[in-house]
Structures are given as structure tokens and as C-alpha cells.
Coordinates of N, CA, C and O in Angstrom, one line a residue:
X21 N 34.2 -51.3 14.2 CA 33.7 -50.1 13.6 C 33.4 -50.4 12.2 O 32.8 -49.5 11.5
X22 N 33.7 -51.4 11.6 CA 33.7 -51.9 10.1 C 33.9 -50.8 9.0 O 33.4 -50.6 7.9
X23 N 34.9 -50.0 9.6 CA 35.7 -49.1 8.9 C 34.7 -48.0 8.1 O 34.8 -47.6 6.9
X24 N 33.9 -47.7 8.8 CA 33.5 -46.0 9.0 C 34.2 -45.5 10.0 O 34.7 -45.9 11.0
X25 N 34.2 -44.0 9.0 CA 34.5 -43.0 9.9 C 33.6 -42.7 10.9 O 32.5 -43.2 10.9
X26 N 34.2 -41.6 12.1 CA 33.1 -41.0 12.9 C 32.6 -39.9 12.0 O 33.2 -39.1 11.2
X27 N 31.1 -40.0 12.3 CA 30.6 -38.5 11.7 C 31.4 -37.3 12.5 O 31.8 -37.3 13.7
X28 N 31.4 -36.5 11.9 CA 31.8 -35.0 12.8 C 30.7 -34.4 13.6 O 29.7 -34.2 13.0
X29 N 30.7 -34.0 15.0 CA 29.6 -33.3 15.6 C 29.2 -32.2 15.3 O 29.2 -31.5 16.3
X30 N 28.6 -31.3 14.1 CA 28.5 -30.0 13.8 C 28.1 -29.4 14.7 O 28.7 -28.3 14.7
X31 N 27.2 -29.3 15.7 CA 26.7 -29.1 16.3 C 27.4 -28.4 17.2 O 27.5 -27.2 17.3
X32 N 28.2 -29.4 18.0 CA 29.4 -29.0 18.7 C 31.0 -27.9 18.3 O 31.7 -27.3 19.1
X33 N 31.1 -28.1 16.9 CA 31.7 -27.3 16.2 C 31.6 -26.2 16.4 O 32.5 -25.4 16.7
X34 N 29.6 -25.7 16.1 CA 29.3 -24.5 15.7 C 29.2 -24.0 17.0 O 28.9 -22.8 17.0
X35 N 29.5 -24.4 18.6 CA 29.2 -23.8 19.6 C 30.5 -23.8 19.9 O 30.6 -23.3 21.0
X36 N 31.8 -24.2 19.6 CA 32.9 -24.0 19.9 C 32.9 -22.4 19.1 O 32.8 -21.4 19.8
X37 N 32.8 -22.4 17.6 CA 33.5 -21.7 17.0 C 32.7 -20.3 17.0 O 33.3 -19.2 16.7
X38 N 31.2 -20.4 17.6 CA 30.1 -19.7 18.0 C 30.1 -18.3 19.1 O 30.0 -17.1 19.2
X39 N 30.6 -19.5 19.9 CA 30.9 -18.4 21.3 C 32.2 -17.8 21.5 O 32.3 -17.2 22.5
X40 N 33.2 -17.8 20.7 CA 33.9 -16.8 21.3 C 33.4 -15.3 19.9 O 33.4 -14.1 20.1
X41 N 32.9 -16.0 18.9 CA 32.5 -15.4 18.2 C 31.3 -14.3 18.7 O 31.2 -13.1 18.2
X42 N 30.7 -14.7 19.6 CA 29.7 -14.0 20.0 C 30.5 -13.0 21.0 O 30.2 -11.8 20.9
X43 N 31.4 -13.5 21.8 CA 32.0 -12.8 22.5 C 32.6 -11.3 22.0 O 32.4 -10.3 22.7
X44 N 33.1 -11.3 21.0 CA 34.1 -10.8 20.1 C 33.0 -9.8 19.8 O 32.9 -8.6 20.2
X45 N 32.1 -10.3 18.9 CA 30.9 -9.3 18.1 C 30.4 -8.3 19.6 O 30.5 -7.1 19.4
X46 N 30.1 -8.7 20.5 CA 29.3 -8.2 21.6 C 30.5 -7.4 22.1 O 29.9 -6.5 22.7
X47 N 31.7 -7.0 22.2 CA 32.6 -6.1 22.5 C 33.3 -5.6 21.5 O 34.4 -5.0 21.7
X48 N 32.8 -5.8 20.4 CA 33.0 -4.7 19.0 C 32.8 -3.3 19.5 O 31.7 -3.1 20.1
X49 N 34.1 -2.2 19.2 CA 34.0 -1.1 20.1 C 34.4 -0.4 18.9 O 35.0 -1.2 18.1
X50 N 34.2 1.2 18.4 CA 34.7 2.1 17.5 C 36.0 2.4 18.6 O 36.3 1.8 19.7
X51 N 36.6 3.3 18.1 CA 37.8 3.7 18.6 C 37.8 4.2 19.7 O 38.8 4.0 20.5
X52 N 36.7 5.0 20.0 CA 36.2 6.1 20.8 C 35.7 5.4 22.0 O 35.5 6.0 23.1
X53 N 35.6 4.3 21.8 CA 35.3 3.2 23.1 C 33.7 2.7 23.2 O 33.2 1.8 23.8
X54 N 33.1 3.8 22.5 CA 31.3 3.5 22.2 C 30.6 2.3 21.3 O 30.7 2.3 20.1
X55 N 29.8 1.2 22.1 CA 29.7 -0.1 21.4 C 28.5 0.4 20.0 O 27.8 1.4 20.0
X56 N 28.6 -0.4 19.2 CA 28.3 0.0 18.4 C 26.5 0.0 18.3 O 25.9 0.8 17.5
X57 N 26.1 -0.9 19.3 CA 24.3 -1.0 19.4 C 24.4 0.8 19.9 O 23.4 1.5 19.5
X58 N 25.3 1.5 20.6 CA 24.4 2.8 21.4 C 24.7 3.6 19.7 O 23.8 4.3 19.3
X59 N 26.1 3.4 18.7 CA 26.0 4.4 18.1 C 25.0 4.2 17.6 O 24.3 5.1 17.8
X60 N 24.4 3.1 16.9 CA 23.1 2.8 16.1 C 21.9 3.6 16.5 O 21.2 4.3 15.7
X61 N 21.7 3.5 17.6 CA 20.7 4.2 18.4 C 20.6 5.2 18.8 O 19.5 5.3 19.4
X62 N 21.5 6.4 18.7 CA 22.2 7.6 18.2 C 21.6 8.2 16.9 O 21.2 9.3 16.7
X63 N 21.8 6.9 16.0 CA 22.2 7.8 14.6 C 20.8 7.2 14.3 O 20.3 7.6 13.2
X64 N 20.1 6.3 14.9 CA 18.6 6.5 14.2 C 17.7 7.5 15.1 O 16.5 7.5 14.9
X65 N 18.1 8.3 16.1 CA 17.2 9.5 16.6 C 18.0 10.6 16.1 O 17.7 11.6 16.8
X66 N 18.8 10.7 15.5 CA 19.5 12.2 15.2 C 18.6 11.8 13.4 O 18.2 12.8 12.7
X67 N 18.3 10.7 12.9 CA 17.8 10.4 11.5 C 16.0 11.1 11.6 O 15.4 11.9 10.9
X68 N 15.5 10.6 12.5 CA 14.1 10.4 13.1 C 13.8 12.1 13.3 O 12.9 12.8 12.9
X69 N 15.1 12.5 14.5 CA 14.9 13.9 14.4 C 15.0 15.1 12.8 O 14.4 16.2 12.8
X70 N 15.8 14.7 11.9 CA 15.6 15.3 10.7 C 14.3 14.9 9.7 O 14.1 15.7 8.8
X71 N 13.7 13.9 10.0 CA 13.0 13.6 9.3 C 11.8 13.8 10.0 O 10.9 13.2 9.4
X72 N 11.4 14.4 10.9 CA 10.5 15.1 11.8 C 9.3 15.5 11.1 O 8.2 14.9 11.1
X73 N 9.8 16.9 10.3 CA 9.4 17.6 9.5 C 8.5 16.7 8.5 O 7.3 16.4 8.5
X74 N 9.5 16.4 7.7 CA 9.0 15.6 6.7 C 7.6 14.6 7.2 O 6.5 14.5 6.6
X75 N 7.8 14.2 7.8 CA 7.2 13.0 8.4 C 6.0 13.4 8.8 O 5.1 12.6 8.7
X76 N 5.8 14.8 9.5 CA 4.5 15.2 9.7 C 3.6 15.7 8.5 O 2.4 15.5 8.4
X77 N 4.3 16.5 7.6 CA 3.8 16.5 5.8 C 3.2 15.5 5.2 O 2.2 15.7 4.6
X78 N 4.0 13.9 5.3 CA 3.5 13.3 4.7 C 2.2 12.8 5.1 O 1.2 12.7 4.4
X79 N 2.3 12.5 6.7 CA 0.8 12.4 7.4 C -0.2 12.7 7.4 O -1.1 12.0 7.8
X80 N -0.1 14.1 6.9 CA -1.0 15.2 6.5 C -1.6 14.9 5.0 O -2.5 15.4 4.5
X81 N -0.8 14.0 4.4 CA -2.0 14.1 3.3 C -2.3 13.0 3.3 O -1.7 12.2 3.9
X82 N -3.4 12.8 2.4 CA -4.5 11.3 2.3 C -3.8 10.1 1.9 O -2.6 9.9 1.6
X83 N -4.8 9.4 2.1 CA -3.8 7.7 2.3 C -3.6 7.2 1.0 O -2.8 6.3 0.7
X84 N -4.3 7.8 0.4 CA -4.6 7.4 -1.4 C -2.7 8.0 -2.2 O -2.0 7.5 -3.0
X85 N -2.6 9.6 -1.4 CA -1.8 10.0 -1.9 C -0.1 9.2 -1.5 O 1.0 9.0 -2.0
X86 N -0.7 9.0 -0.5 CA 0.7 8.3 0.6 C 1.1 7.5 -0.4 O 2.2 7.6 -0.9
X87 N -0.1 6.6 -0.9 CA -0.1 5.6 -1.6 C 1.1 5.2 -2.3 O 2.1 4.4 -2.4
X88 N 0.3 6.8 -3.3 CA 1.0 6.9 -5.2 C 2.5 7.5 -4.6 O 3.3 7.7 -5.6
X89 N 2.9 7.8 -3.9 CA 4.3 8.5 -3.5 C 4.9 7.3 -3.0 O 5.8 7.7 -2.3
X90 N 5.0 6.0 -3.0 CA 5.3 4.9 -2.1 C 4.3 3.6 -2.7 O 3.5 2.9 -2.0
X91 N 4.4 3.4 -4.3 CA 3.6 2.3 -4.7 C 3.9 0.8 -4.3 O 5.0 0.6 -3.8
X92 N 3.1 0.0 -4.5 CA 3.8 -1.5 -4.0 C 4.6 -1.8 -5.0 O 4.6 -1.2 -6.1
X93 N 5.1 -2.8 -4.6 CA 6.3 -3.2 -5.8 C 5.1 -3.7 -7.1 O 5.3 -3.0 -8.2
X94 N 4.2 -4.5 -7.1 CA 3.3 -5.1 -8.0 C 2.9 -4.0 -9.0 O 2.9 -4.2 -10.2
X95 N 2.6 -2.8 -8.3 CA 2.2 -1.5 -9.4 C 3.6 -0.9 -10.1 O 3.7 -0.3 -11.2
X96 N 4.6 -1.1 -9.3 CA 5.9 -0.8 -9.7 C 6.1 -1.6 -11.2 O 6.2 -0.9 -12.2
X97 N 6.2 -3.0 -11.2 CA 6.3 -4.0 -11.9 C 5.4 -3.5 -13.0 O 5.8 -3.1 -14.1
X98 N 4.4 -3.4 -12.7 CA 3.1 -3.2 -13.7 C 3.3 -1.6 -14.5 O 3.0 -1.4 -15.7
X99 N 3.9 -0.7 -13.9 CA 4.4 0.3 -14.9 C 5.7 -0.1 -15.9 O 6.0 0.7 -16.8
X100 N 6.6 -1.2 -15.8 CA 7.3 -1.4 -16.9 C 7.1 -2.0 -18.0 O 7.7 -2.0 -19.1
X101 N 5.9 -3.0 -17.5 CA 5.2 -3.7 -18.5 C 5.5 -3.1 -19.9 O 5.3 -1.9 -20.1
X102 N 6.0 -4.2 -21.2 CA 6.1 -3.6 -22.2 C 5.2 -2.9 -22.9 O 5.5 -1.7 -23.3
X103 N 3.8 -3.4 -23.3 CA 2.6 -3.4 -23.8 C 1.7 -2.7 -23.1 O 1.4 -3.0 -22.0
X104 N 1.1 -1.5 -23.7 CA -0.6 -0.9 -23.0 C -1.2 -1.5 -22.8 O -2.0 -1.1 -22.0
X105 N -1.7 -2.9 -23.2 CA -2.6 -4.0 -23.0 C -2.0 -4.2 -22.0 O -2.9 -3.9 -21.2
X106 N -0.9 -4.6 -21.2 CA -0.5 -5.6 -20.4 C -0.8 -4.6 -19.0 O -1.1 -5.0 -17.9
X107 N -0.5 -3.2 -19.4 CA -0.4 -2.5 -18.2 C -2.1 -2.2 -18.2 O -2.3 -2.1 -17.0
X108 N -2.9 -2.1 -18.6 CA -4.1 -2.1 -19.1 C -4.9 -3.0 -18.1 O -5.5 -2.7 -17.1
X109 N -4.6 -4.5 -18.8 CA -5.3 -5.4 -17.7 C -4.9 -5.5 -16.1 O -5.7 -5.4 -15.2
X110 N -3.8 -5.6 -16.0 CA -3.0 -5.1 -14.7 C -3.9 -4.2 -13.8 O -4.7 -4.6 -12.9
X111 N -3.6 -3.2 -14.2 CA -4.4 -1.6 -13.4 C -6.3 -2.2 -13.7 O -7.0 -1.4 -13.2
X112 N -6.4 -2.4 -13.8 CA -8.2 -2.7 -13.9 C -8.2 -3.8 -13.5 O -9.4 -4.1 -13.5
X113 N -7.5 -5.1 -12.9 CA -7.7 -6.1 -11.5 C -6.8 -5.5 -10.8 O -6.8 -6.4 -9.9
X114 N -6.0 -4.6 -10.4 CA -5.9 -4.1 -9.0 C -6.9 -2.9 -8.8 O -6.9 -2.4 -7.7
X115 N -7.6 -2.4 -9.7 CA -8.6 -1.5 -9.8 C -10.0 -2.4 -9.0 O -10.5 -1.9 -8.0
X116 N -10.4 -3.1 -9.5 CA -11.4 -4.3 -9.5 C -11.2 -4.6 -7.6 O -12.0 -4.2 -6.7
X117 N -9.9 -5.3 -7.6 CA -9.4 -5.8 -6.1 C -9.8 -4.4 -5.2 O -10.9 -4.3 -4.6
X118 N -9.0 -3.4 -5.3 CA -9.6 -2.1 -4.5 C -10.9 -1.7 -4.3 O -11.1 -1.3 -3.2
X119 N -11.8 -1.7 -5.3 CA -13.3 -1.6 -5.1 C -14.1 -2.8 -4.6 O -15.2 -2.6 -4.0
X120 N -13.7 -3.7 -4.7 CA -14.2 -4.7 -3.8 C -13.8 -4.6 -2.4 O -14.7 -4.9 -1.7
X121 N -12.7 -4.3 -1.9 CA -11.9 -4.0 -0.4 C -12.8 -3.0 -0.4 O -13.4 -2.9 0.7
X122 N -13.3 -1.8 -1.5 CA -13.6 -0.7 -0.8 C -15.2 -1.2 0.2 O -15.5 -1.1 1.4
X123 N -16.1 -1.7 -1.3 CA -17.4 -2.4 -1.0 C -17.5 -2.9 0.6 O -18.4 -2.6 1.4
X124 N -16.2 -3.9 1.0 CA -16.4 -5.2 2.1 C -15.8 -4.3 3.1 O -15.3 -4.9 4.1
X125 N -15.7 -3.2 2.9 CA -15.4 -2.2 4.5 C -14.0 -2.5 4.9 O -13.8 -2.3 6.1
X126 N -12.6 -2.9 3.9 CA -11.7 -3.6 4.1 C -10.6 -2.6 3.8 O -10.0 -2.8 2.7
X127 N -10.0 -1.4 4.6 CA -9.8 -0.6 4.0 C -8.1 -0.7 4.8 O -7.5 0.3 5.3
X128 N -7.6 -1.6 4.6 CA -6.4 -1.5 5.2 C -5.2 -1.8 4.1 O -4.0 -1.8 4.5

């Protein structure tokens, strides 16, 4: 062996230590005996159902408005900018970029 060690099989390790692990996760139960994928799925249609309302409002207005209620992070970024110049050039190449998408029928 000229005195190396064996390497360790990680591979093997991770499917020892893997599957009961999986086991364990997959019979995660609240007290109540309900696994936890149905509460999830519960509590995102009782969320979906409150937010019904809302959700048909927002649909109802224009995409421009959707927009400014829900900016991308880049215009986010671009409003803390320290300098009027900086937010300045900013907003007039995402200004620029939009009217060209608008021009090339690219409206997504």
C-alpha cells in the first residue's frame, strides 16, 4: 500500500447518512398527525383564498402600473443612487431600453 491511507467513500457515506434521513424528513408529522406537505397546501389556498380580492384589483390595472407597484430590483437600486446625475443617466438607458422593446414589438 506504500503507506497511504484509504481515501474515504463520500459517496457512500452520504447515502448511508442520506436515507434514513430522507426517511425521517418524509414522516415529519405536527402533533395533530397531519404531514406537513398537506399543511403547506392548506395554508397556501386559505393565503390564495384571502388574497382573491386583491389579486383581481391588481389585474385590473395596466401593466405599466403593475409595474411601478412591484419595480425590478435594478430601478430599486437606481432610486438610492446618491447623485441626480447618477439616477439621471440610469432612468434614461432604462428609458432608451423600453422604447426600443417598445419600437421591436417586444413587449414582455
Amino acid at each position: 500500500d506504500g503507506g497511504r491511507t484509504a481515501q474515504p467513500n463520500y459517496k457512500q457515506e452520504l447515502r448511508s447518512v442520506a436515507s434514513p434521513l430522507l426517511v425521517v424528513m418524509n414522516s415529519i408529522q405536527d402533533a395533530g398527525g397531519t404531514p406537513f406537505s398537506v399543511l403547506m397546501n392548506q395554508a397556501v389556498r386559505l393565503k390564495n383564498a384571502q388574497l382573491a380580492s386583491s389579486r383581481s384589483t391588481f389585474d385590473s390595472y395596466p401593466t405599466s402600473y403593475q409595474n411601478s407597484l412591484f419595480p425590478q430590483p435594478e430601478v430599486v437600486s437606481l432610486r438610492s443612487s446618491s447623485s441626480f446625475e447618477e439616477r439621471l443617466e440610469g432612468a434614461s438607458k432604462i428609458k432608451e431600453e423600453g422604447n426600443a422593446a417598445y419600437y421591436n414589438n417586444e413587449y414582455g
